[in-house]
Amino acid sequence: MPELPEVETTLRGIRPHLEGRILKGVTVRESRLRWPVSDALYVLKDCPVIALRRRAKYLLIELEAGQVMIHLGMSGTLRVVEASLSLRKHDHVDLLLDSGKVLRFNDPRRFGSVLYQPAGEPHALLAALGPEPLGEDFDGDWLFARSRGRKVAVKSFIMDNATVVGVGNIYAQESLFLAGIHPSRAAGRISRERYQRLADSIRAVLAKAIEAGGTTLKDFTSADGQPGYFAQSLHVYGRAGQPCLQCGALLKGDRHGQRSTSYCPQCQR
């Protein structure tokens, strides 16, 4: 599933092609996505694209009267292509631009979404989200204060979008390894100092992944069709039973919230 670095990479890839352009209209070939394509998209016409930004894993295309919200789901991709380019299977939605190009949304599993929110208030899907991990509101003090009294495993705690957005399974495991924290440790039993290290680790891991273009596992490629290369830097994710790259101990595996977890029993306490 594309995580925050993959979505940020996609944003940076498509932004130069959309900002300052005119959205001429929207073509919907398949409306049955995770949520039905918003009816309001069918009537959009000649809308200036003011800006593009990201909130959690949502790509937001800002228009004067509202915003188009795109979520890549498990297998969604976006490409900027010539409008005349032959369609591929699962090309569900096109945003037509005055440049003669389209932003084309492809999603084999149809678990992504293309929605519209009128200006004035945030969409319900965005209203309860926690801080951005690369933003000024996120730090060790925030994690420490929010974790008090919590018995949930710290890995599940940092994967909760109300705690911090965009720290999915891959990056949670890598961040906990870098911070030296066992993923099963109760969130409420971690010190402020260790949470500061964890917050710093989350930032460092995500920044490195964005710089590398994300992590290619099965479906993700960036907006220009190129794969991400952060997979070459993974220390624990998917490596249970292999030697730790730091100490040589065999990595162990566990499950948290029905998601697999790899960790080092020596380096992570």
PDB file of C-alpha atoms in Angstrom:
ATOM      1  CA  MET A   1       0.000   0.000   0.000  1.00  0.00           C
ATOM      2  CA  PRO A   2       1.397   3.447  -0.862  1.00  0.00           C
ATOM      3  CA  GLU A   3       2.381   5.211   2.354  1.00  0.00           C
ATOM      4  CA  LEU A   4       3.195   8.846   3.100  1.00  0.00           C
ATOM      5  CA  PRO A   5       6.553   8.974   1.244  1.00  0.00           C
ATOM      6  CA  GLU A   6       4.997   7.423  -1.863  1.00  0.00           C
ATOM      7  CA  VAL A   7       2.125   9.910  -1.762  1.00  0.00           C
ATOM      8  CA  GLU A   8       4.532  12.824  -1.202  1.00  0.00           C
ATOM      9  CA  THR A   9       6.664  11.598  -4.114  1.00  0.00           C
ATOM     10  CA  THR A  10       3.575  11.454  -6.325  1.00  0.00           C
ATOM     11  CA  LEU A  11       2.573  14.958  -5.222  1.00  0.00           C
ATOM     12  CA  ARG A  12       5.970  16.385  -6.137  1.00  0.00           C
ATOM     13  CA  GLY A  13       5.822  14.622  -9.477  1.00  0.00           C
ATOM     14  CA  ILE A  14       2.428  15.918 -10.584  1.00  0.00           C
ATOM     15  CA  ARG A  15       2.491  19.398  -8.990  1.00  0.00           C
ATOM     16  CA  PRO A  16       4.433  21.163 -11.792  1.00  0.00           C
ATOM     17  CA  HIS A  17       1.923  19.878 -14.352  1.00  0.00           C
ATOM     18  CA  LEU A  18      -1.199  21.047 -12.487  1.00  0.00           C
ATOM     19  CA  GLU A  19      -0.517  24.202 -10.493  1.00  0.00           C
ATOM     20  CA  GLY A  20      -1.514  27.273 -12.485  1.00  0.00           C
ATOM     21  CA  ARG A  21      -3.376  25.211 -15.105  1.00  0.00           C
ATOM     22  CA  ILE A  22      -7.112  25.134 -15.807  1.00  0.00           C
ATOM     23  CA  LEU A  23      -9.075  22.005 -14.977  1.00  0.00           C
ATOM     24  CA  LYS A  24     -11.299  21.742 -18.054  1.00  0.00           C
ATOM     25  CA  GLY A  25     -13.380  18.829 -16.845  1.00  0.00           C
ATOM     26  CA  VAL A  26     -13.414  15.332 -15.379  1.00  0.00           C
ATOM     27  CA  THR A  27     -14.003  12.043 -17.188  1.00  0.00           C
ATOM     28  CA  VAL A  28     -15.177   9.141 -15.036  1.00  0.00           C
ATOM     29  CA  ARG A  29     -15.088   5.664 -16.537  1.00  0.00           C
ATOM     30  CA  GLU A  30     -15.604   3.744 -13.300  1.00  0.00           C
ATOM     31  CA  SER A  31     -17.291   5.421 -10.337  1.00  0.00           C
ATOM     32  CA  ARG A  32     -17.373   2.391  -8.049  1.00  0.00           C
ATOM     33  CA  LEU A  33     -14.228   2.996  -6.046  1.00  0.00           C
ATOM     34  CA  ARG A  34     -13.840   2.668  -2.266  1.00  0.00           C
ATOM     35  CA  TRP A  35     -16.411   5.434  -2.077  1.00  0.00           C
ATOM     36  CA  PRO A  36     -18.428   6.447  -5.155  1.00  0.00           C
ATOM     37  CA  VAL A  37     -16.781   9.218  -7.176  1.00  0.00           C
ATOM     38  CA  SER A  38     -18.334  12.495  -5.985  1.00  0.00           C
ATOM     39  CA  ASP A  39     -21.215  13.691  -8.147  1.00  0.00           C
ATOM     40  CA  ALA A  40     -19.828  17.231  -8.005  1.00  0.00           C
ATOM     41  CA  LEU A  41     -16.809  16.155 -10.069  1.00  0.00           C
ATOM     42  CA  TYR A  42     -18.964  15.434 -13.111  1.00  0.00           C
ATOM     43  CA  VAL A  43     -19.897  19.102 -13.517  1.00  0.00           C
ATOM     44  CA  LEU A  44     -16.523  20.737 -12.816  1.00  0.00           C
ATOM     45  CA  LYS A  45     -15.529  22.911 -15.754  1.00  0.00           C
ATOM     46  CA  ASP A  46     -12.858  25.548 -16.397  1.00  0.00           C
ATOM     47  CA  CYS A  47     -11.595  25.638 -12.794  1.00  0.00           C
ATOM     48  CA  PRO A  48      -8.189  27.243 -12.093  1.00  0.00           C
ATOM     49  CA  VAL A  49      -5.904  24.940 -10.112  1.00  0.00           C
ATOM     50  CA  ILE A  50      -4.636  27.093  -7.267  1.00  0.00           C
ATOM     51  CA  ALA A  51      -2.330  24.661  -5.471  1.00  0.00           C
ATOM     52  CA  LEU A  52      -1.596  21.031  -4.656  1.00  0.00           C
ATOM     53  CA  ARG A  53      -0.870  19.757  -1.184  1.00  0.00           C
ATOM     54  CA  ARG A  54      -0.957  16.599   0.876  1.00  0.00           C
ATOM     55  CA  ARG A  55      -2.796  15.821   4.104  1.00  0.00           C
ATOM     56  CA  ALA A  56      -1.893  12.402   5.498  1.00  0.00           C
ATOM     57  CA  LYS A  57      -2.200  10.110   2.449  1.00  0.00           C
ATOM     58  CA  TYR A  58      -4.703  12.344   0.650  1.00  0.00           C
ATOM     59  CA  LEU A  59      -3.634  14.405  -2.356  1.00  0.00           C
ATOM     60  CA  LEU A  60      -5.579  17.671  -2.379  1.00  0.00           C
ATOM     61  CA  ILE A  61      -6.050  19.664  -5.571  1.00  0.00           C
ATOM     62  CA  GLU A  62      -7.166  23.128  -4.484  1.00  0.00           C
ATOM     63  CA  LEU A  63      -9.703  24.927  -6.676  1.00  0.00           C
ATOM     64  CA  GLU A  64     -11.445  28.238  -6.037  1.00  0.00           C
ATOM     65  CA  ALA A  65     -14.699  26.602  -4.940  1.00  0.00           C
ATOM     66  CA  GLY A  66     -13.323  23.515  -3.199  1.00  0.00           C
ATOM     67  CA  GLN A  67     -10.828  20.707  -3.485  1.00  0.00           C
ATOM     68  CA  VAL A  68     -10.463  17.391  -5.264  1.00  0.00           C
ATOM     69  CA  MET A  69      -9.358  14.707  -2.784  1.00  0.00           C
ATOM     70  CA  ILE A  70      -7.509  11.683  -4.149  1.00  0.00           C
ATOM     71  CA  HIS A  71      -6.482   8.639  -2.119  1.00  0.00           C
ATOM     72  CA  LEU A  72      -4.378   5.967  -3.828  1.00  0.00           C
ATOM     73  CA  GLY A  73      -5.780   3.143  -1.712  1.00  0.00           C
ATOM     74  CA  MET A  74      -3.823  -0.102  -2.039  1.00  0.00           C
ATOM     75  CA  SER A  75      -2.861  -0.024  -5.712  1.00  0.00           C
ATOM     76  CA  GLY A  76      -3.751   3.393  -7.122  1.00  0.00           C
ATOM     77  CA  THR A  77      -1.358   5.418  -9.269  1.00  0.00           C
ATOM     78  CA  LEU A  78      -1.468   8.830 -10.915  1.00  0.00           C
ATOM     79  CA  ARG A  79       0.224   9.773 -14.179  1.00  0.00           C
ATOM     80  CA  VAL A  80       0.251  12.985 -16.186  1.00  0.00           C
ATOM     81  CA  VAL A  81      -0.105  11.912 -19.818  1.00  0.00           C
ATOM     82  CA  GLU A  82      -1.295  13.231 -23.162  1.00  0.00           C
ATOM     83  CA  ALA A  83      -5.077  13.082 -23.384  1.00  0.00           C
ATOM     84  CA  SER A  84      -4.745  11.072 -26.602  1.00  0.00           C
ATOM     85  CA  LEU A  85      -2.685   8.306 -24.957  1.00  0.00           C
ATOM     86  CA  SER A  86      -4.373   4.909 -25.266  1.00  0.00           C
ATOM     87  CA  LEU A  87      -6.144   3.786 -22.136  1.00  0.00           C
ATOM     88  CA  ARG A  88      -4.818   0.996 -19.972  1.00  0.00           C
ATOM     89  CA  LYS A  89      -7.000  -1.404 -18.057  1.00  0.00           C
ATOM     90  CA  HIS A  90      -8.217   0.159 -14.790  1.00  0.00           C
ATOM     91  CA  ASP A  91      -7.791   3.808 -15.954  1.00  0.00           C
ATOM     92  CA  HIS A  92     -10.863   4.961 -14.039  1.00  0.00           C
ATOM     93  CA  VAL A  93     -10.732   8.781 -13.851  1.00  0.00           C
ATOM     94  CA  ASP A  94      -9.138  11.568 -15.944  1.00  0.00           C
ATOM     95  CA  LEU A  95      -8.759  15.203 -14.885  1.00  0.00           C
ATOM     96  CA  LEU A  96      -8.488  17.125 -18.163  1.00  0.00           C
ATOM     97  CA  LEU A  97      -6.137  20.117 -18.238  1.00  0.00           C
ATOM     98  CA  ASP A  98      -5.891  23.086 -20.567  1.00  0.00           C
ATOM     99  CA  SER A  99      -2.389  21.925 -21.525  1.00  0.00           C
ATOM    100  CA  GLY A 100      -3.849  19.027 -23.493  1.00  0.00           C
ATOM    101  CA  LYS A 101      -2.739  16.575 -20.826  1.00  0.00           C
ATOM    102  CA  VAL A 102      -4.710  14.646 -18.226  1.00  0.00           C
ATOM    103  CA  LEU A 103      -4.073  13.513 -14.687  1.00  0.00           C
ATOM    104  CA  ARG A 104      -5.029   9.831 -15.008  1.00  0.00           C
ATOM    105  CA  PHE A 105      -6.024   7.728 -12.011  1.00  0.00           C
ATOM    106  CA  ASN A 106      -5.482   3.982 -12.364  1.00  0.00           C
ATOM    107  CA  ASP A 107      -6.525   1.545  -9.627  1.00  0.00           C
ATOM    108  CA  PRO A 108      -6.759  -2.220 -10.278  1.00  0.00           C
ATOM    109  CA  ARG A 109      -8.203  -3.001  -6.848  1.00  0.00           C
ATOM    110  CA  ARG A 110     -10.544   0.015  -6.788  1.00  0.00           C
ATOM    111  CA  PHE A 111      -9.778   0.711  -3.125  1.00  0.00           C
ATOM    112  CA  GLY A 112      -8.721   4.288  -3.776  1.00  0.00           C
ATOM    113  CA  SER A 113     -11.035   7.292  -4.008  1.00  0.00           C
ATOM    114  CA  VAL A 114     -11.625  10.503  -5.941  1.00  0.00           C
ATOM    115  CA  LEU A 115     -13.820  12.873  -3.938  1.00  0.00           C
ATOM    116  CA  TYR A 116     -14.769  16.541  -3.871  1.00  0.00           C
ATOM    117  CA  GLN A 117     -15.194  18.853  -0.894  1.00  0.00           C
ATOM    118  CA  PRO A 118     -16.691  22.348  -1.241  1.00  0.00           C
ATOM    119  CA  ALA A 119     -14.671  25.186   0.303  1.00  0.00           C
ATOM    120  CA  GLY A 120     -15.402  26.254   3.860  1.00  0.00           C
ATOM    121  CA  GLU A 121     -14.718  23.274   6.086  1.00  0.00           C
ATOM    122  CA  PRO A 122     -12.545  20.144   5.999  1.00  0.00           C
ATOM    123  CA  HIS A 123     -13.916  16.867   4.735  1.00  0.00           C
ATOM    124  CA  ALA A 124     -15.021  14.450   7.468  1.00  0.00           C
ATOM    125  CA  LEU A 125     -12.186  12.098   6.466  1.00  0.00           C
ATOM    126  CA  LEU A 126      -9.647  14.802   7.349  1.00  0.00           C
ATOM    127  CA  ALA A 127     -11.271  16.298  10.439  1.00  0.00           C
ATOM    128  CA  ALA A 128      -9.905  13.939  13.133  1.00  0.00           C
ATOM    129  CA  LEU A 129      -6.378  13.435  11.809  1.00  0.00           C
ATOM    130  CA  GLY A 130      -3.335  13.934  14.001  1.00  0.00           C
ATOM    131  CA  PRO A 131      -0.305  16.106  13.205  1.00  0.00           C
ATOM    132  CA  GLU A 132       1.912  15.667  10.158  1.00  0.00           C
ATOM    133  CA  PRO A 133       5.115  13.812  11.114  1.00  0.00           C
ATOM    134  CA  LEU A 134       7.280  16.336   9.264  1.00  0.00           C
ATOM    135  CA  GLY A 135       5.397  19.339  10.634  1.00  0.00           C
ATOM    136  CA  GLU A 136       6.133  21.633  13.558  1.00  0.00           C
ATOM    137  CA  ASP A 137       3.290  20.238  15.695  1.00  0.00           C
ATOM    138  CA  PHE A 138       4.840  16.781  15.937  1.00  0.00           C
ATOM    139  CA  ASP A 139       7.525  16.006  18.523  1.00  0.00           C
ATOM    140  CA  GLY A 140       8.410  13.768  21.445  1.00  0.00           C
ATOM    141  CA  ASP A 141       6.409  15.856  23.885  1.00  0.00           C
ATOM    142  CA  TRP A 142       3.250  15.261  21.826  1.00  0.00           C
ATOM    143  CA  LEU A 143       3.837  11.504  21.736  1.00  0.00           C
ATOM    144  CA  PHE A 144       4.634  11.376  25.451  1.00  0.00           C
ATOM    145  CA  ALA A 145       1.535  13.352  26.490  1.00  0.00           C
ATOM    146  CA  ARG A 146      -0.807  11.366  24.240  1.00  0.00           C
ATOM    147  CA  SER A 147       0.595   8.010  25.348  1.00  0.00           C
ATOM    148  CA  ARG A 148       0.062   8.382  29.099  1.00  0.00           C
ATOM    149  CA  GLY A 149      -1.990   5.496  30.453  1.00  0.00           C
ATOM    150  CA  ARG A 150      -2.065   3.702  27.106  1.00  0.00           C
ATOM    151  CA  LYS A 151      -1.437  -0.062  27.176  1.00  0.00           C
ATOM    152  CA  VAL A 152      -1.494  -0.499  23.401  1.00  0.00           C
ATOM    153  CA  ALA A 153       1.778  -1.574  21.757  1.00  0.00           C
ATOM    154  CA  VAL A 154       3.848   1.417  20.686  1.00  0.00           C
ATOM    155  CA  LYS A 155       3.888   0.241  17.077  1.00  0.00           C
ATOM    156  CA  SER A 156       0.087   0.315  16.924  1.00  0.00           C
ATOM    157  CA  PHE A 157       0.121   3.640  18.787  1.00  0.00           C
ATOM    158  CA  ILE A 158       2.252   5.429  16.181  1.00  0.00           C
ATOM    159  CA  MET A 159       0.290   3.843  13.315  1.00  0.00           C
ATOM    160  CA  ASP A 160      -2.914   5.448  14.661  1.00  0.00           C
ATOM    161  CA  ASN A 161      -3.742   8.426  12.406  1.00  0.00           C
ATOM    162  CA  ALA A 162      -5.097  10.303  15.423  1.00  0.00           C
ATOM    163  CA  THR A 163      -1.594  10.136  16.954  1.00  0.00           C
ATOM    164  CA  VAL A 164       0.376  11.039  13.843  1.00  0.00           C
ATOM    165  CA  VAL A 165      -0.578  10.644  10.195  1.00  0.00           C
ATOM    166  CA  GLY A 166       1.170   8.598   7.570  1.00  0.00           C
ATOM    167  CA  VAL A 167       3.350   6.304   9.685  1.00  0.00           C
ATOM    168  CA  GLY A 168       2.354   3.028   8.047  1.00  0.00           C
ATOM    169  CA  ASN A 169       3.631  -0.480   8.634  1.00  0.00           C
ATOM    170  CA  ILE A 170       6.963  -0.165   6.817  1.00  0.00           C
ATOM    171  CA  TYR A 171       7.997   3.150   8.335  1.00  0.00           C
ATOM    172  CA  ALA A 172       6.751   2.325  11.837  1.00  0.00           C
ATOM    173  CA  GLN A 173       9.033  -0.724  11.933  1.00  0.00           C
ATOM    174  CA  GLU A 174      12.019   1.157  10.555  1.00  0.00           C
ATOM    175  CA  SER A 175      11.514   4.114  12.924  1.00  0.00           C
ATOM    176  CA  LEU A 176      11.234   1.907  16.008  1.00  0.00           C
ATOM    177  CA  PHE A 177      14.425   0.108  15.001  1.00  0.00           C
ATOM    178  CA  LEU A 178      16.291   3.383  14.551  1.00  0.00           C
ATOM    179  CA  ALA A 179      15.048   4.588  17.968  1.00  0.00           C
ATOM    180  CA  GLY A 180      15.934   1.268  19.642  1.00  0.00           C
ATOM    181  CA  ILE A 181      12.372   0.696  20.922  1.00  0.00           C
ATOM    182  CA  HIS A 182      10.719  -2.744  20.986  1.00  0.00           C
ATOM    183  CA  PRO A 183       7.489  -2.603  18.943  1.00  0.00           C
ATOM    184  CA  SER A 184       5.514  -4.509  21.605  1.00  0.00           C
ATOM    185  CA  ARG A 185       6.392  -2.159  24.475  1.00  0.00           C
ATOM    186  CA  ALA A 186       3.307  -0.501  25.956  1.00  0.00           C
ATOM    187  CA  ALA A 187       2.982   3.069  24.695  1.00  0.00           C
ATOM    188  CA  GLY A 188       2.364   4.373  28.206  1.00  0.00           C
ATOM    189  CA  ARG A 189       5.607   2.873  29.547  1.00  0.00           C
ATOM    190  CA  ILE A 190       8.014   4.798  27.326  1.00  0.00           C
ATOM    191  CA  SER A 191       9.835   7.834  28.659  1.00  0.00           C
ATOM    192  CA  ARG A 192       9.713  11.345  27.276  1.00  0.00           C
ATOM    193  CA  GLU A 193      13.384  11.067  26.257  1.00  0.00           C
ATOM    194  CA  ARG A 194      12.775   7.874  24.281  1.00  0.00           C
ATOM    195  CA  TYR A 195       9.742   9.417  22.604  1.00  0.00           C
ATOM    196  CA  GLN A 196      11.910  12.314  21.510  1.00  0.00           C
ATOM    197  CA  ARG A 197      14.274   9.830  19.888  1.00  0.00           C
ATOM    198  CA  LEU A 198      11.310   8.105  18.273  1.00  0.00           C
ATOM    199  CA  ALA A 199       9.900  11.364  16.898  1.00  0.00           C
ATOM    200  CA  ASP A 200      13.331  12.233  15.480  1.00  0.00           C
ATOM    201  CA  SER A 201      13.591   8.734  13.999  1.00  0.00           C
ATOM    202  CA  ILE A 202      10.174   8.977  12.344  1.00  0.00           C
ATOM    203  CA  ARG A 203      11.186  12.260  10.729  1.00  0.00           C
ATOM    204  CA  ALA A 204      14.538  10.883   9.597  1.00  0.00           C
ATOM    205  CA  VAL A 205      13.101   7.679   8.139  1.00  0.00           C
ATOM    206  CA  LEU A 206      10.298   9.451   6.278  1.00  0.00           C
ATOM    207  CA  ALA A 207      12.611  12.167   4.957  1.00  0.00           C
ATOM    208  CA  LYS A 208      15.054   9.554   3.678  1.00  0.00           C
ATOM    209  CA  ALA A 209      12.233   7.577   2.057  1.00  0.00           C
ATOM    210  CA  ILE A 210      10.888  10.685   0.317  1.00  0.00           C
ATOM    211  CA  GLU A 211      14.373  11.518  -0.948  1.00  0.00           C
ATOM    212  CA  ALA A 212      14.669   7.960  -2.307  1.00  0.00           C
ATOM    213  CA  GLY A 213      11.279   8.171  -3.999  1.00  0.00           C
ATOM    214  CA  GLY A 214       9.391   5.835  -1.687  1.00  0.00           C
ATOM    215  CA  THR A 215       9.480   2.077  -1.229  1.00  0.00           C
ATOM    216  CA  THR A 216       8.623  -0.166  -4.164  1.00  0.00           C
ATOM    217  CA  LEU A 217       7.005  -3.396  -2.963  1.00  0.00           C
ATOM    218  CA  LYS A 218       4.308  -4.543  -5.417  1.00  0.00           C
ATOM    219  CA  ASP A 219       2.337  -1.755  -7.012  1.00  0.00           C
ATOM    220  CA  PHE A 220       3.914   1.600  -6.287  1.00  0.00           C
ATOM    221  CA  THR A 221       5.737   3.655  -8.871  1.00  0.00           C
ATOM    222  CA  SER A 222       6.077   7.430  -8.827  1.00  0.00           C
ATOM    223  CA  ALA A 223       4.162   9.783 -11.105  1.00  0.00           C
ATOM    224  CA  ASP A 224       6.806   9.443 -13.832  1.00  0.00           C
ATOM    225  CA  GLY A 225       6.633   5.655 -13.694  1.00  0.00           C
ATOM    226  CA  GLN A 226       9.940   5.243 -11.855  1.00  0.00           C
ATOM    227  CA  PRO A 227      10.170   2.964  -8.793  1.00  0.00           C
ATOM    228  CA  GLY A 228      11.143   4.097  -5.326  1.00  0.00           C
ATOM    229  CA  TYR A 229      14.465   2.949  -3.920  1.00  0.00           C
ATOM    230  CA  PHE A 230      14.018   3.122  -0.144  1.00  0.00           C
ATOM    231  CA  ALA A 231      13.533  -0.667  -0.140  1.00  0.00           C
ATOM    232  CA  GLN A 232      17.297  -0.907  -0.542  1.00  0.00           C
ATOM    233  CA  SER A 233      17.684   0.799   2.865  1.00  0.00           C
ATOM    234  CA  LEU A 234      15.295  -1.329   4.927  1.00  0.00           C
ATOM    235  CA  HIS A 235      16.801  -2.592   8.195  1.00  0.00           C
ATOM    236  CA  VAL A 236      13.984  -4.753   9.592  1.00  0.00           C
ATOM    237  CA  TYR A 237      10.838  -4.664   7.457  1.00  0.00           C
ATOM    238  CA  GLY A 238      10.297  -8.049   5.793  1.00  0.00           C
ATOM    239  CA  ARG A 239      13.593  -9.414   7.172  1.00  0.00           C
ATOM    240  CA  ALA A 240      12.455 -11.665  10.064  1.00  0.00           C
ATOM    241  CA  GLY A 241      14.848 -14.606  10.398  1.00  0.00           C
ATOM    242  CA  GLN A 242      17.727 -12.715   8.796  1.00  0.00           C
ATOM    243  CA  PRO A 243      20.706 -11.197  10.652  1.00  0.00           C
ATOM    244  CA  CYS A 244      20.369  -7.705  12.063  1.00  0.00           C
ATOM    245  CA  LEU A 245      22.460  -5.344   9.985  1.00  0.00           C
ATOM    246  CA  GLN A 246      23.540  -3.567  13.174  1.00  0.00           C
ATOM    247  CA  CYS A 247      24.413  -6.335  15.653  1.00  0.00           C
ATOM    248  CA  GLY A 248      24.129  -9.621  13.747  1.00  0.00           C
ATOM    249  CA  ALA A 249      21.391 -11.161  15.911  1.00  0.00           C
ATOM    250  CA  LEU A 250      18.581 -12.920  14.082  1.00  0.00           C
ATOM    251  CA  LEU A 251      15.575 -10.661  13.596  1.00  0.00           C
ATOM    252  CA  LYS A 252      12.304 -11.895  15.047  1.00  0.00           C
ATOM    253  CA  GLY A 253       8.745 -11.574  13.809  1.00  0.00           C
ATOM    254  CA  ASP A 254       5.492 -10.694  15.559  1.00  0.00           C
ATOM    255  CA  ARG A 255       2.076  -9.251  14.748  1.00  0.00           C
ATOM    256  CA  HIS A 256       0.499  -5.999  15.936  1.00  0.00           C
ATOM    257  CA  GLY A 257      -3.010  -5.025  14.911  1.00  0.00           C
ATOM    258  CA  GLN A 258      -3.040  -7.879  12.357  1.00  0.00           C
ATOM    259  CA  ARG A 259       0.096  -6.488  10.688  1.00  0.00           C
ATOM    260  CA  SER A 260       3.401  -8.343  10.561  1.00  0.00           C
ATOM    261  CA  THR A 261       6.338  -6.853  12.446  1.00  0.00           C
ATOM    262  CA  SER A 262      10.063  -7.545  12.275  1.00  0.00           C
ATOM    263  CA  TYR A 263      12.434  -6.348  14.992  1.00  0.00           C
ATOM    264  CA  CYS A 264      15.831  -7.000  16.571  1.00  0.00           C
ATOM    265  CA  PRO A 265      15.634  -8.550  20.079  1.00  0.00           C
ATOM    266  CA  GLN A 266      19.067  -7.135  20.914  1.00  0.00           C
ATOM    267  CA  CYS A 267      18.887  -3.587  19.524  1.00  0.00           C
ATOM    268  CA  GLN A 268      15.270  -2.865  20.479  1.00  0.00           C
ATOM    269  CA  ARG A 269      14.196  -2.786  24.122  1.00  0.00           C
TER     270      ARG A 269
END
